[in-house]
PDB file of C-alpha atoms and ligand atoms in Angstrom:
ATOM      1  CA  MET D 956      -7.900 -39.639  22.541  1.00  0.00           C
ATOM      2  CA  ALA D 957     -10.966 -38.332  24.380  1.00  0.00           C
ATOM      3  CA  ASN D 958     -10.710 -37.548  28.104  1.00  0.00           C
ATOM      4  CA  ASP D 959     -13.412 -40.066  28.976  1.00  0.00           C
ATOM      5  CA  ASN D 960     -11.487 -42.947  27.364  1.00  0.00           C
ATOM      6  CA  ILE D 961     -10.978 -45.961  29.596  1.00  0.00           C
ATOM      7  CA  THR D 962      -7.287 -46.287  30.450  1.00  0.00           C
ATOM      8  CA  ILE D 963      -5.199 -48.905  32.241  1.00  0.00           C
ATOM      9  CA  HIS D 964      -5.653 -46.743  35.361  1.00  0.00           C
ATOM     10  CA  THR D 965      -9.450 -46.956  35.040  1.00  0.00           C
ATOM     11  CA  LEU D 966      -9.195 -50.749  34.734  1.00  0.00           C
ATOM     12  CA  GLN D 967      -6.940 -50.964  37.793  1.00  0.00           C
ATOM     13  CA  SER D 968      -9.277 -48.746  39.801  1.00  0.00           C
ATOM     14  CA  LEU D 969     -12.166 -51.118  38.968  1.00  0.00           C
ATOM     15  CA  LYS D 970     -10.308 -53.875  40.841  1.00  0.00           C
ATOM     16  CA  ARG D 971      -9.779 -51.567  43.814  1.00  0.00           C
ATOM     17  CA  ILE D 972     -13.475 -50.668  44.081  1.00  0.00           C
ATOM     18  CA  GLY D 973     -14.578 -54.254  43.439  1.00  0.00           C
ATOM     19  CA  GLN D 974     -16.371 -53.596  40.140  1.00  0.00           C
ATOM     20  CA  LYS D 975     -15.997 -56.380  37.581  1.00  0.00           C
ATOM     21  CA  ILE D 976     -14.155 -55.551  34.350  1.00  0.00           C
ATOM     22  CA  CYS D 977     -16.020 -56.403  31.121  1.00  0.00           C
ATOM     23  CA  MET D 978     -13.836 -57.268  28.138  1.00  0.00           C
ATOM     24  CA  VAL D 979     -14.874 -58.753  24.791  1.00  0.00           C
ATOM     25  CA  THR D 980     -13.006 -59.457  21.587  1.00  0.00           C
ATOM     26  CA  ALA D 981     -13.698 -57.594  18.339  1.00  0.00           C
ATOM     27  CA  TYR D 982     -11.991 -57.658  14.985  1.00  0.00           C
ATOM     28  CA  ASP D 983     -13.699 -54.886  13.004  1.00  0.00           C
ATOM     29  CA  ALA D 984     -15.143 -51.398  13.422  1.00  0.00           C
ATOM     30  CA  THR D 985     -18.816 -52.424  13.310  1.00  0.00           C
ATOM     31  CA  PHE D 986     -18.580 -54.913  16.182  1.00  0.00           C
ATOM     32  CA  ALA D 987     -16.253 -52.573  18.105  1.00  0.00           C
ATOM     33  CA  ARG D 988     -18.815 -49.781  17.902  1.00  0.00           C
ATOM     34  CA  ILE D 989     -21.623 -52.045  19.142  1.00  0.00           C
ATOM     35  CA  PHE D 990     -19.585 -53.337  22.123  1.00  0.00           C
ATOM     36  CA  ASP D 991     -18.320 -49.846  22.920  1.00  0.00           C
ATOM     37  CA  GLU D 992     -21.857 -48.479  22.969  1.00  0.00           C
ATOM     38  CA  ALA D 993     -22.995 -51.507  25.040  1.00  0.00           C
ATOM     39  CA  GLY D 994     -20.509 -50.505  27.759  1.00  0.00           C
ATOM     40  CA  ALA D 995     -17.388 -52.646  27.281  1.00  0.00           C
ATOM     41  CA  ASP D 996     -14.535 -51.538  29.532  1.00  0.00           C
ATOM     42  CA  ALA D 997     -11.990 -53.121  27.207  1.00  0.00           C
ATOM     43  CA  ILE D 998     -12.014 -54.571  23.702  1.00  0.00           C
ATOM     44  CA  LEU D 999      -9.398 -57.174  22.860  1.00  0.00           C
ATOM     45  CA  VAL D1000      -8.310 -57.503  19.252  1.00  0.00           C
ATOM     46  CA  GLY D1001      -7.407 -61.123  19.912  1.00  0.00           C
ATOM     47  CA  ASP D1002      -5.361 -63.403  17.718  1.00  0.00           C
ATOM     48  CA  SER D1003      -8.394 -65.678  18.105  1.00  0.00           C
ATOM     49  CA  LEU D1004      -9.307 -63.993  14.814  1.00  0.00           C
ATOM     50  CA  GLY D1005      -7.110 -66.659  13.222  1.00  0.00           C
ATOM     51  CA  MET D1006      -9.808 -69.166  14.169  1.00  0.00           C
ATOM     52  CA  VAL D1007     -13.122 -67.278  14.131  1.00  0.00           C
ATOM     53  CA  VAL D1008     -12.407 -64.894  11.228  1.00  0.00           C
ATOM     54  CA  GLN D1009      -9.805 -66.717   9.139  1.00  0.00           C
ATOM     55  CA  GLY D1010     -11.080 -70.268   9.776  1.00  0.00           C
ATOM     56  CA  HIS D1011      -7.780 -71.831  10.910  1.00  0.00           C
ATOM     57  CA  ASP D1012      -7.690 -74.491  13.630  1.00  0.00           C
ATOM     58  CA  SER D1013      -5.278 -72.483  15.791  1.00  0.00           C
ATOM     59  CA  THR D1014      -4.030 -68.916  16.239  1.00  0.00           C
ATOM     60  CA  LEU D1015      -0.550 -69.724  14.950  1.00  0.00           C
ATOM     61  CA  ARG D1016      -0.876 -68.381  11.393  1.00  0.00           C
ATOM     62  CA  VAL D1017      -1.884 -64.848  12.337  1.00  0.00           C
ATOM     63  CA  THR D1018       0.683 -62.255  11.239  1.00  0.00           C
ATOM     64  CA  MET D1019       1.706 -58.856  12.594  1.00  0.00           C
ATOM     65  CA  ASP D1020       0.360 -57.094   9.499  1.00  0.00           C
ATOM     66  CA  GLN D1021      -3.025 -58.748  10.014  1.00  0.00           C
ATOM     67  CA  MET D1022      -3.108 -57.730  13.691  1.00  0.00           C
ATOM     68  CA  VAL D1023      -2.244 -54.124  12.799  1.00  0.00           C
ATOM     69  CA  TYR D1024      -5.017 -54.107  10.172  1.00  0.00           C
ATOM     70  CA  HIS D1025      -7.665 -55.425  12.603  1.00  0.00           C
ATOM     71  CA  CYS D1026      -6.498 -53.148  15.465  1.00  0.00           C
ATOM     72  CA  ALA D1027      -6.852 -50.111  13.203  1.00  0.00           C
ATOM     73  CA  ALA D1028     -10.389 -51.173  12.249  1.00  0.00           C
ATOM     74  CA  VAL D1029     -11.387 -51.734  15.886  1.00  0.00           C
ATOM     75  CA  THR D1030      -9.931 -48.451  17.131  1.00  0.00           C
ATOM     76  CA  ARG D1031     -11.941 -46.620  14.462  1.00  0.00           C
ATOM     77  CA  GLY D1032     -15.126 -48.171  15.895  1.00  0.00           C
ATOM     78  CA  ALA D1033     -14.416 -47.916  19.641  1.00  0.00           C
ATOM     79  CA  LYS D1034     -14.774 -44.482  21.160  1.00  0.00           C
ATOM     80  CA  GLN D1035     -14.411 -45.136  24.907  1.00  0.00           C
ATOM     81  CA  ALA D1036     -13.353 -48.708  25.550  1.00  0.00           C
ATOM     82  CA  HIS D1037      -9.691 -49.513  26.183  1.00  0.00           C
ATOM     83  CA  VAL D1038      -8.418 -51.339  23.067  1.00  0.00           C
ATOM     84  CA  VAL D1039      -5.860 -54.105  23.644  1.00  0.00           C
ATOM     85  CA  GLY D1040      -3.893 -55.456  20.667  1.00  0.00           C
ATOM     86  CA  ASP D1041      -2.721 -59.078  20.811  1.00  0.00           C
ATOM     87  CA  LEU D1042       0.886 -59.834  19.852  1.00  0.00           C
ATOM     88  CA  PRO D1043       0.687 -62.846  17.502  1.00  0.00           C
ATOM     89  CA  PHE D1044       2.823 -65.990  17.459  1.00  0.00           C
ATOM     90  CA  MET D1045       6.507 -65.278  16.733  1.00  0.00           C
ATOM     91  CA  SER D1046       6.111 -61.503  16.996  1.00  0.00           C
ATOM     92  CA  TYR D1047       7.722 -61.336  20.479  1.00  0.00           C
ATOM     93  CA  GLN D1048       9.312 -64.750  21.108  1.00  0.00           C
ATOM     94  CA  LEU D1049      12.486 -64.343  19.015  1.00  0.00           C
ATOM     95  CA  SER D1050      14.026 -61.214  20.517  1.00  0.00           C
ATOM     96  CA  ILE D1051      13.250 -58.326  22.840  1.00  0.00           C
ATOM     97  CA  HIS D1052      14.020 -55.967  19.956  1.00  0.00           C
ATOM     98  CA  ASP D1053      11.281 -57.582  17.820  1.00  0.00           C
ATOM     99  CA  ALA D1054       8.879 -57.572  20.751  1.00  0.00           C
ATOM    100  CA  VAL D1055       9.248 -53.837  21.425  1.00  0.00           C
ATOM    101  CA  LYS D1056       9.093 -53.015  17.715  1.00  0.00           C
ATOM    102  CA  ASN D1057       5.948 -55.099  17.152  1.00  0.00           C
ATOM    103  CA  ALA D1058       4.236 -53.816  20.308  1.00  0.00           C
ATOM    104  CA  GLY D1059       4.998 -50.336  18.973  1.00  0.00           C
ATOM    105  CA  ARG D1060       3.329 -51.186  15.653  1.00  0.00           C
ATOM    106  CA  LEU D1061       0.078 -52.212  17.374  1.00  0.00           C
ATOM    107  CA  VAL D1062       0.045 -48.846  19.158  1.00  0.00           C
ATOM    108  CA  ALA D1063       1.410 -46.512  16.457  1.00  0.00           C
ATOM    109  CA  GLU D1064      -0.212 -48.096  13.379  1.00  0.00           C
ATOM    110  CA  GLY D1065      -3.131 -49.958  14.969  1.00  0.00           C
ATOM    111  CA  GLY D1066      -4.080 -47.342  17.563  1.00  0.00           C
ATOM    112  CA  ALA D1067      -4.173 -49.879  20.445  1.00  0.00           C
ATOM    113  CA  ALA D1068      -3.796 -48.460  23.961  1.00  0.00           C
ATOM    114  CA  SER D1069      -1.981 -51.541  25.263  1.00  0.00           C
ATOM    115  CA  VAL D1070      -0.761 -54.936  24.074  1.00  0.00           C
ATOM    116  CA  LYS D1071      -1.205 -58.503  25.308  1.00  0.00           C
ATOM    117  CA  LEU D1072       1.236 -61.381  25.152  1.00  0.00           C
ATOM    118  CA  GLU D1073       1.105 -65.006  26.284  1.00  0.00           C
ATOM    119  CA  GLY D1074       3.603 -66.618  28.631  1.00  0.00           C
ATOM    120  CA  GLY D1075       5.160 -66.531  32.078  1.00  0.00           C
ATOM    121  CA  GLU D1076       8.491 -65.799  33.741  1.00  0.00           C
ATOM    122  CA  GLU D1077      10.402 -66.511  30.484  1.00  0.00           C
ATOM    123  CA  PHE D1078       8.952 -63.252  29.091  1.00  0.00           C
ATOM    124  CA  ALA D1079       9.566 -61.052  32.161  1.00  0.00           C
ATOM    125  CA  LYS D1080      12.512 -59.214  30.543  1.00  0.00           C
ATOM    126  CA  THR D1081      10.545 -58.745  27.318  1.00  0.00           C
ATOM    127  CA  ILE D1082       7.609 -57.280  29.245  1.00  0.00           C
ATOM    128  CA  GLU D1083       9.934 -54.939  31.173  1.00  0.00           C
ATOM    129  CA  GLN D1084      11.351 -53.556  27.935  1.00  0.00           C
ATOM    130  CA  ILE D1085       7.954 -53.059  26.272  1.00  0.00           C
ATOM    131  CA  VAL D1086       6.727 -51.245  29.397  1.00  0.00           C
ATOM    132  CA  ARG D1087       9.945 -49.173  29.363  1.00  0.00           C
ATOM    133  CA  ALA D1088       8.929 -48.044  25.883  1.00  0.00           C
ATOM    134  CA  SER D1089       5.737 -46.675  27.525  1.00  0.00           C
ATOM    135  CA  ILE D1090       3.526 -49.427  26.121  1.00  0.00           C
ATOM    136  CA  PRO D1091       1.287 -51.041  28.767  1.00  0.00           C
ATOM    137  CA  VAL D1092       1.295 -54.860  28.712  1.00  0.00           C
ATOM    138  CA  MET D1093      -1.490 -57.279  29.631  1.00  0.00           C
ATOM    139  CA  GLY D1094      -0.138 -60.762  30.466  1.00  0.00           C
ATOM    140  CA  HIS D1095      -1.859 -64.056  29.610  1.00  0.00           C
ATOM    141  CA  LEU D1096      -1.391 -67.225  31.696  1.00  0.00           C
ATOM    142  CA  GLY D1097      -2.886 -70.720  31.961  1.00  0.00           C
ATOM    143  CA  LEU D1098      -4.196 -72.123  28.696  1.00  0.00           C
ATOM    144  CA  THR D1099      -2.140 -70.090  26.252  1.00  0.00           C
ATOM    145  CA  PRO D1100      -3.360 -70.934  22.716  1.00  0.00           C
ATOM    146  CA  GLN D1101      -0.035 -70.066  21.031  1.00  0.00           C
ATOM    147  CA  SER D1102       1.467 -73.025  22.972  1.00  0.00           C
ATOM    148  CA  VAL D1103      -1.156 -75.453  21.646  1.00  0.00           C
ATOM    149  CA  HIS D1104       1.469 -77.957  20.450  1.00  0.00           C
ATOM    150  CA  LYS D1105       3.416 -77.818  23.718  1.00  0.00           C
ATOM    151  CA  MET D1106       0.204 -78.299  25.736  1.00  0.00           C
ATOM    152  CA  GLY D1107      -0.935 -81.140  23.434  1.00  0.00           C
ATOM    153  CA  GLY D1108      -4.202 -79.357  22.597  1.00  0.00           C
ATOM    154  CA  PHE D1109      -6.437 -76.714  24.145  1.00  0.00           C
ATOM    155  CA  VAL D1110      -6.210 -78.285  27.583  1.00  0.00           C
ATOM    156  CA  VAL D1111      -7.104 -76.811  30.991  1.00  0.00           C
ATOM    157  CA  GLN D1112      -3.878 -75.940  32.857  1.00  0.00           C
ATOM    158  CA  GLY D1113      -2.956 -75.890  36.558  1.00  0.00           C
ATOM    159  CA  ARG D1114      -4.967 -78.893  37.678  1.00  0.00           C
ATOM    160  CA  ASP D1115      -2.084 -80.393  39.659  1.00  0.00           C
ATOM    161  CA  GLU D1116      -0.193 -78.760  42.508  1.00  0.00           C
ATOM    162  CA  GLN D1117       3.061 -78.305  40.631  1.00  0.00           C
ATOM    163  CA  THR D1118       1.615 -76.531  37.562  1.00  0.00           C
ATOM    164  CA  ALA D1119      -0.796 -74.536  39.741  1.00  0.00           C
ATOM    165  CA  GLN D1120       2.176 -73.324  41.786  1.00  0.00           C
ATOM    166  CA  ARG D1121       4.048 -72.394  38.612  1.00  0.00           C
ATOM    167  CA  ILE D1122       1.124 -70.373  37.244  1.00  0.00           C
ATOM    168  CA  LEU D1123       0.756 -68.529  40.570  1.00  0.00           C
ATOM    169  CA  SER D1124       4.460 -67.777  40.641  1.00  0.00           C
ATOM    170  CA  ASP D1125       4.329 -66.606  36.970  1.00  0.00           C
ATOM    171  CA  ALA D1126       1.460 -64.257  37.873  1.00  0.00           C
ATOM    172  CA  MET D1127       3.551 -62.659  40.623  1.00  0.00           C
ATOM    173  CA  THR D1128       6.559 -62.367  38.301  1.00  0.00           C
ATOM    174  CA  LEU D1129       4.483 -60.726  35.553  1.00  0.00           C
ATOM    175  CA  GLU D1130       3.130 -58.184  38.035  1.00  0.00           C
ATOM    176  CA  GLN D1131       6.728 -57.425  39.078  1.00  0.00           C
ATOM    177  CA  ALA D1132       7.749 -57.132  35.410  1.00  0.00           C
ATOM    178  CA  GLY D1133       5.190 -54.356  34.961  1.00  0.00           C
ATOM    179  CA  CYS D1134       2.026 -55.954  33.534  1.00  0.00           C
ATOM    180  CA  TYR D1135      -1.002 -53.801  34.315  1.00  0.00           C
ATOM    181  CA  ALA D1136      -3.445 -56.750  34.139  1.00  0.00           C
ATOM    182  CA  LEU D1137      -3.495 -60.497  33.436  1.00  0.00           C
ATOM    183  CA  VAL D1138      -5.767 -62.725  31.387  1.00  0.00           C
ATOM    184  CA  LEU D1139      -6.237 -66.087  33.120  1.00  0.00           C
ATOM    185  CA  GLU D1140      -7.461 -68.665  30.639  1.00  0.00           C
ATOM    186  CA  GLY D1141      -8.546 -72.271  31.179  1.00  0.00           C
ATOM    187  CA  ILE D1142      -7.546 -72.816  34.818  1.00  0.00           C
ATOM    188  CA  PRO D1143      -9.496 -74.138  37.826  1.00  0.00           C
ATOM    189  CA  LEU D1144     -11.540 -71.502  39.630  1.00  0.00           C
ATOM    190  CA  ALA D1145      -9.721 -72.039  42.963  1.00  0.00           C
ATOM    191  CA  LEU D1146      -6.368 -71.242  41.339  1.00  0.00           C
ATOM    192  CA  ALA D1147      -7.800 -68.155  39.596  1.00  0.00           C
ATOM    193  CA  SER D1148      -9.218 -67.026  42.931  1.00  0.00           C
ATOM    194  CA  ALA D1149      -5.862 -67.506  44.698  1.00  0.00           C
ATOM    195  CA  ILE D1150      -4.025 -65.513  41.983  1.00  0.00           C
ATOM    196  CA  THR D1151      -6.634 -62.736  42.051  1.00  0.00           C
ATOM    197  CA  LYS D1152      -6.182 -62.386  45.827  1.00  0.00           C
ATOM    198  CA  GLN D1153      -2.396 -62.599  45.650  1.00  0.00           C
ATOM    199  CA  ILE D1154      -1.692 -59.865  43.075  1.00  0.00           C
ATOM    200  CA  SER D1155      -2.757 -56.224  43.043  1.00  0.00           C
ATOM    201  CA  ILE D1156      -3.288 -55.935  39.265  1.00  0.00           C
ATOM    202  CA  PRO D1157      -6.643 -57.040  37.784  1.00  0.00           C
ATOM    203  CA  THR D1158      -7.198 -60.584  36.534  1.00  0.00           C
ATOM    204  CA  ILE D1159      -9.552 -61.086  33.612  1.00  0.00           C
ATOM    205  CA  GLY D1160     -10.805 -64.640  33.279  1.00  0.00           C
ATOM    206  CA  ILE D1161     -11.936 -66.843  30.424  1.00  0.00           C
ATOM    207  CA  GLY D1162     -12.721 -70.351  31.598  1.00  0.00           C
ATOM    208  CA  ALA D1163     -11.249 -69.385  34.977  1.00  0.00           C
ATOM    209  CA  GLY D1164     -14.371 -69.127  37.139  1.00  0.00           C
ATOM    210  CA  PRO D1165     -16.201 -66.264  38.821  1.00  0.00           C
ATOM    211  CA  HIS D1166     -13.541 -64.955  41.220  1.00  0.00           C
ATOM    212  CA  CYS D1167     -11.441 -63.030  38.673  1.00  0.00           C
ATOM    213  CA  ASP D1168     -11.632 -59.226  38.631  1.00  0.00           C
ATOM    214  CA  GLY D1169     -13.240 -59.342  35.183  1.00  0.00           C
ATOM    215  CA  GLN D1170     -14.323 -61.629  32.369  1.00  0.00           C
ATOM    216  CA  VAL D1171     -13.613 -61.850  28.652  1.00  0.00           C
ATOM    217  CA  LEU D1172     -15.247 -63.924  25.926  1.00  0.00           C
ATOM    218  CA  VAL D1173     -14.612 -64.223  22.209  1.00  0.00           C
ATOM    219  CA  CYS D1174     -17.448 -62.221  20.649  1.00  0.00           C
ATOM    220  CA  TYR D1175     -18.420 -64.887  18.088  1.00  0.00           C
ATOM    221  CA  ASP D1176     -18.794 -67.372  20.970  1.00  0.00           C
ATOM    222  CA  LEU D1177     -20.997 -65.222  23.199  1.00  0.00           C
ATOM    223  CA  LEU D1178     -23.117 -64.263  20.194  1.00  0.00           C
ATOM    224  CA  GLY D1179     -23.657 -67.918  19.218  1.00  0.00           C
ATOM    225  CA  MET D1180     -22.226 -67.662  15.695  1.00  0.00           C
ATOM    226  CA  ASN D1181     -21.040 -71.294  15.578  1.00  0.00           C
ATOM    227  CA  PRO D1182     -23.615 -73.922  16.666  1.00  0.00           C
ATOM    228  CA  ASP D1183     -20.936 -76.659  16.691  1.00  0.00           C
ATOM    229  CA  PHE D1184     -18.691 -74.894  19.247  1.00  0.00           C
ATOM    230  CA  LYS D1185     -19.936 -75.660  22.762  1.00  0.00           C
ATOM    231  CA  PRO D1186     -17.083 -75.534  25.280  1.00  0.00           C
ATOM    232  CA  LYS D1187     -17.981 -75.585  28.986  1.00  0.00           C
ATOM    233  CA  PHE D1188     -16.740 -72.057  29.669  1.00  0.00           C
ATOM    234  CA  VAL D1189     -18.811 -70.303  26.967  1.00  0.00           C
ATOM    235  CA  LYS D1190     -22.273 -68.959  27.639  1.00  0.00           C
ATOM    236  CA  LYS D1191     -24.181 -68.018  24.501  1.00  0.00           C
ATOM    237  CA  TYR D1192     -26.047 -64.749  25.005  1.00  0.00           C
ATOM    238  CA  ALA D1193     -27.619 -64.873  21.533  1.00  0.00           C
ATOM    239  CA  SER D1194     -28.104 -67.339  18.685  1.00  0.00           C
ATOM    240  CA  LEU D1195     -26.898 -65.197  15.834  1.00  0.00           C
ATOM    241  CA  TYR D1196     -26.108 -68.224  13.672  1.00  0.00           C
ATOM    242  CA  ASP D1197     -29.857 -68.903  13.480  1.00  0.00           C
ATOM    243  CA  GLY D1198     -30.774 -65.221  13.056  1.00  0.00           C
ATOM    244  CA  ILE D1199     -28.192 -64.564  10.337  1.00  0.00           C
ATOM    245  CA  ARG D1200     -28.933 -67.794   8.503  1.00  0.00           C
ATOM    246  CA  GLN D1201     -32.679 -67.121   8.593  1.00  0.00           C
ATOM    247  CA  ALA D1202     -32.212 -63.565   7.286  1.00  0.00           C
ATOM    248  CA  ALA D1203     -29.977 -64.794   4.458  1.00  0.00           C
ATOM    249  CA  GLU D1204     -32.428 -67.580   3.511  1.00  0.00           C
ATOM    250  CA  THR D1205     -35.293 -65.069   3.375  1.00  0.00           C
ATOM    251  CA  PHE D1206     -33.222 -62.697   1.198  1.00  0.00           C
ATOM    252  CA  PHE D1207     -32.306 -65.466  -1.239  1.00  0.00           C
ATOM    253  CA  SER D1208     -35.890 -66.698  -1.446  1.00  0.00           C
ATOM    254  CA  GLU D1209     -37.227 -63.163  -2.093  1.00  0.00           C
ATOM    255  CA  VAL D1210     -34.647 -62.606  -4.837  1.00  0.00           C
ATOM    256  CA  ARG D1211     -35.609 -65.899  -6.486  1.00  0.00           C
ATOM    257  CA  SER D1212     -39.339 -65.152  -6.224  1.00  0.00           C
ATOM    258  CA  GLU D1213     -38.734 -61.556  -7.395  1.00  0.00           C
ATOM    259  CA  ALA D1214     -40.350 -60.164  -4.224  1.00  0.00           C
ATOM    260  CA  PHE D1215     -37.156 -58.145  -3.668  1.00  0.00           C
ATOM    261  CA  PRO D1216     -36.439 -55.447  -4.626  1.00  0.00           C
ATOM    262  CA  ASP D1217     -39.960 -53.990  -4.646  1.00  0.00           C
ATOM    263  CA  GLU D1218     -40.832 -50.357  -5.430  1.00  0.00           C
ATOM    264  CA  ALA D1219     -40.073 -49.221  -1.889  1.00  0.00           C
ATOM    265  CA  HIS D1220     -36.460 -50.355  -2.289  1.00  0.00           C
ATOM    266  CA  SER D1221     -35.948 -48.986  -5.810  1.00  0.00           C
ATOM    267  CA  PHE D1222     -34.904 -45.535  -7.035  1.00  0.00           C
ATOM    268  CA  LYS D1223     -37.289 -43.438  -9.103  1.00  0.00           C
ATOM    269  CA  SER D1224     -36.796 -40.480 -11.427  1.00  0.00           C
ATOM    270  CA  LYS D1225     -38.578 -38.432 -14.008  1.00  0.00           C
ATOM    271  CA  PRO D1226     -38.070 -40.308 -17.286  1.00  0.00           C
ATOM    272  CA  ILE D1227     -35.021 -39.004 -19.132  1.00  0.00           C
ATOM    273  CA  ARG D1228     -34.611 -40.087 -22.751  1.00  0.00           C
ATOM    274  CA  THR D1229     -31.112 -40.795 -23.922  1.00  0.00           C
ATOM    275  CA  VAL D1230     -30.538 -41.814 -27.528  1.00  0.00           C
ATOM    276  CA  VAL D1231     -27.708 -44.211 -28.152  1.00  0.00           C
ATOM    277  CA  SER D1232     -26.405 -43.747 -31.663  1.00  0.00           C
ATOM    278  CA  ASN D1233     -26.821 -46.642 -34.101  1.00  0.00           C
ATOM    279  CA  GLU D1234     -23.255 -46.058 -35.216  1.00  0.00           C
ATOM    280  CA  SER D1235     -21.744 -46.538 -31.777  1.00  0.00           C
ATOM    281  CA  PRO D1236     -18.850 -48.966 -32.409  1.00  0.00           C
ATOM    282  CA  GLU D1237     -18.470 -49.925 -28.698  1.00  0.00           C
ATOM    283  CA  LEU D1238     -21.959 -51.338 -28.268  1.00  0.00           C
ATOM    284  CA  PRO D1239     -23.272 -54.650 -29.598  1.00  0.00           C
ATOM    285  CA  SER D1240     -26.183 -54.304 -32.013  1.00  0.00           C
ATOM    286  CA  GLU D1241     -28.906 -55.167 -29.462  1.00  0.00           C
ATOM    287  CA  HIS D1242     -27.954 -51.985 -27.529  1.00  0.00           C
ATOM    288  CA  ASN D1243     -28.093 -49.724 -30.570  1.00  0.00           C
ATOM    289  CA  GLU D1244     -31.554 -48.514 -29.763  1.00  0.00           C
ATOM    290  CA  LYS D1245     -33.213 -45.877 -27.587  1.00  0.00           C
ATOM    291  CA  ALA D1246     -32.608 -46.305 -23.862  1.00  0.00           C
ATOM    292  CA  VAL D1247     -34.147 -44.511 -20.906  1.00  0.00           C
ATOM    293  CA  TYR D1248     -31.958 -43.602 -17.926  1.00  0.00           C
ATOM    294  CA  GLY D1249     -32.790 -41.740 -14.773  1.00  0.00           C
ATOM    295  CA  ALA D1250     -30.733 -40.303 -11.936  1.00  0.00           C
ATOM    296  CA  PRO D1251     -31.415 -41.984  -8.557  1.00  0.00           C
ATOM    297  CA  VAL D1252     -33.904 -40.078  -6.347  1.00  0.00           C
TER     298      VAL D1252
HETATM  299  O1  KIV I1467      -7.086 -64.118  21.287  1.00  0.00           O
HETATM  300  C1  KIV I1467      -8.001 -63.992  22.116  1.00  0.00           C
HETATM  301  O2  KIV I1467      -9.163 -63.746  21.786  1.00  0.00           O
HETATM  302  C2  KIV I1467      -7.653 -64.165  23.515  1.00  0.00           C
HETATM  303  C3  KIV I1467      -8.778 -64.273  24.493  1.00  0.00           C
HETATM  304  C4  KIV I1467      -9.376 -65.613  24.411  1.00  0.00           C
HETATM  305  C5  KIV I1467      -8.356 -63.927  25.863  1.00  0.00           C
HETATM  306  O3  KIV I1467      -6.516 -64.231  23.845  1.00  0.00           O
END
């Protein structure tokens, strides 16, 4: 780990000095490197990969082995940003023992610097034990995608007084339990603002308005990779679907018209004559003739 790596202490100091925290998801080394070099404070290896990478309609099928694999790829690409590994569905809900063991896998095998888990007060003891094992924990409240069936869909949470009060109280409990930061997803901006003022750890919002201490978006969403996905909280900073599709269409058309590869994209060599014996038993008869091969230059 380099000395200029961004740590949980750096992220907490950003709240204190009033500088917004920038977090983005990534699932492989190439994207991680780009976001790292663009200045991300934190990169989240989110279980959202179940939807945007694997093509499922929820995050529920993502496994621990898959999260370890993607964390390891991301940590190879990110040099400075703080890498957070997401604990997937059923990796921490069954027992505290499982939770600590799986959090440890994201750090030891995946190279993550902290882990994230979804849920409130019911996971306070779990969070305490993971933190006791020296693994920093980021909490996640509000619209928690692993509870999609309980919520009845991906529905904004905390719109009535009772649930708003519960989310605020969960935020305070998670801070007490030792979380170093909280993701607030899919809640009204006034509630996110109240939580951000109430707790001393940073809040990082997604669909939670402008008053959080930082913001996170799923990288495929902010890059505009899916033209059919247009939720209110996403701003598309690029239209990569169009750019990628156009590039692919041009490639296919140049292959079909034989415009690619041209000489500039082909290897050349001095001609080298290689004689293939007529008696060669391995080759069909049409190959039993002189062939010219050259080493790539
Ligand atoms: O899995 C994920 O990408 C997340 C973010 C949406 C916060 O949890």
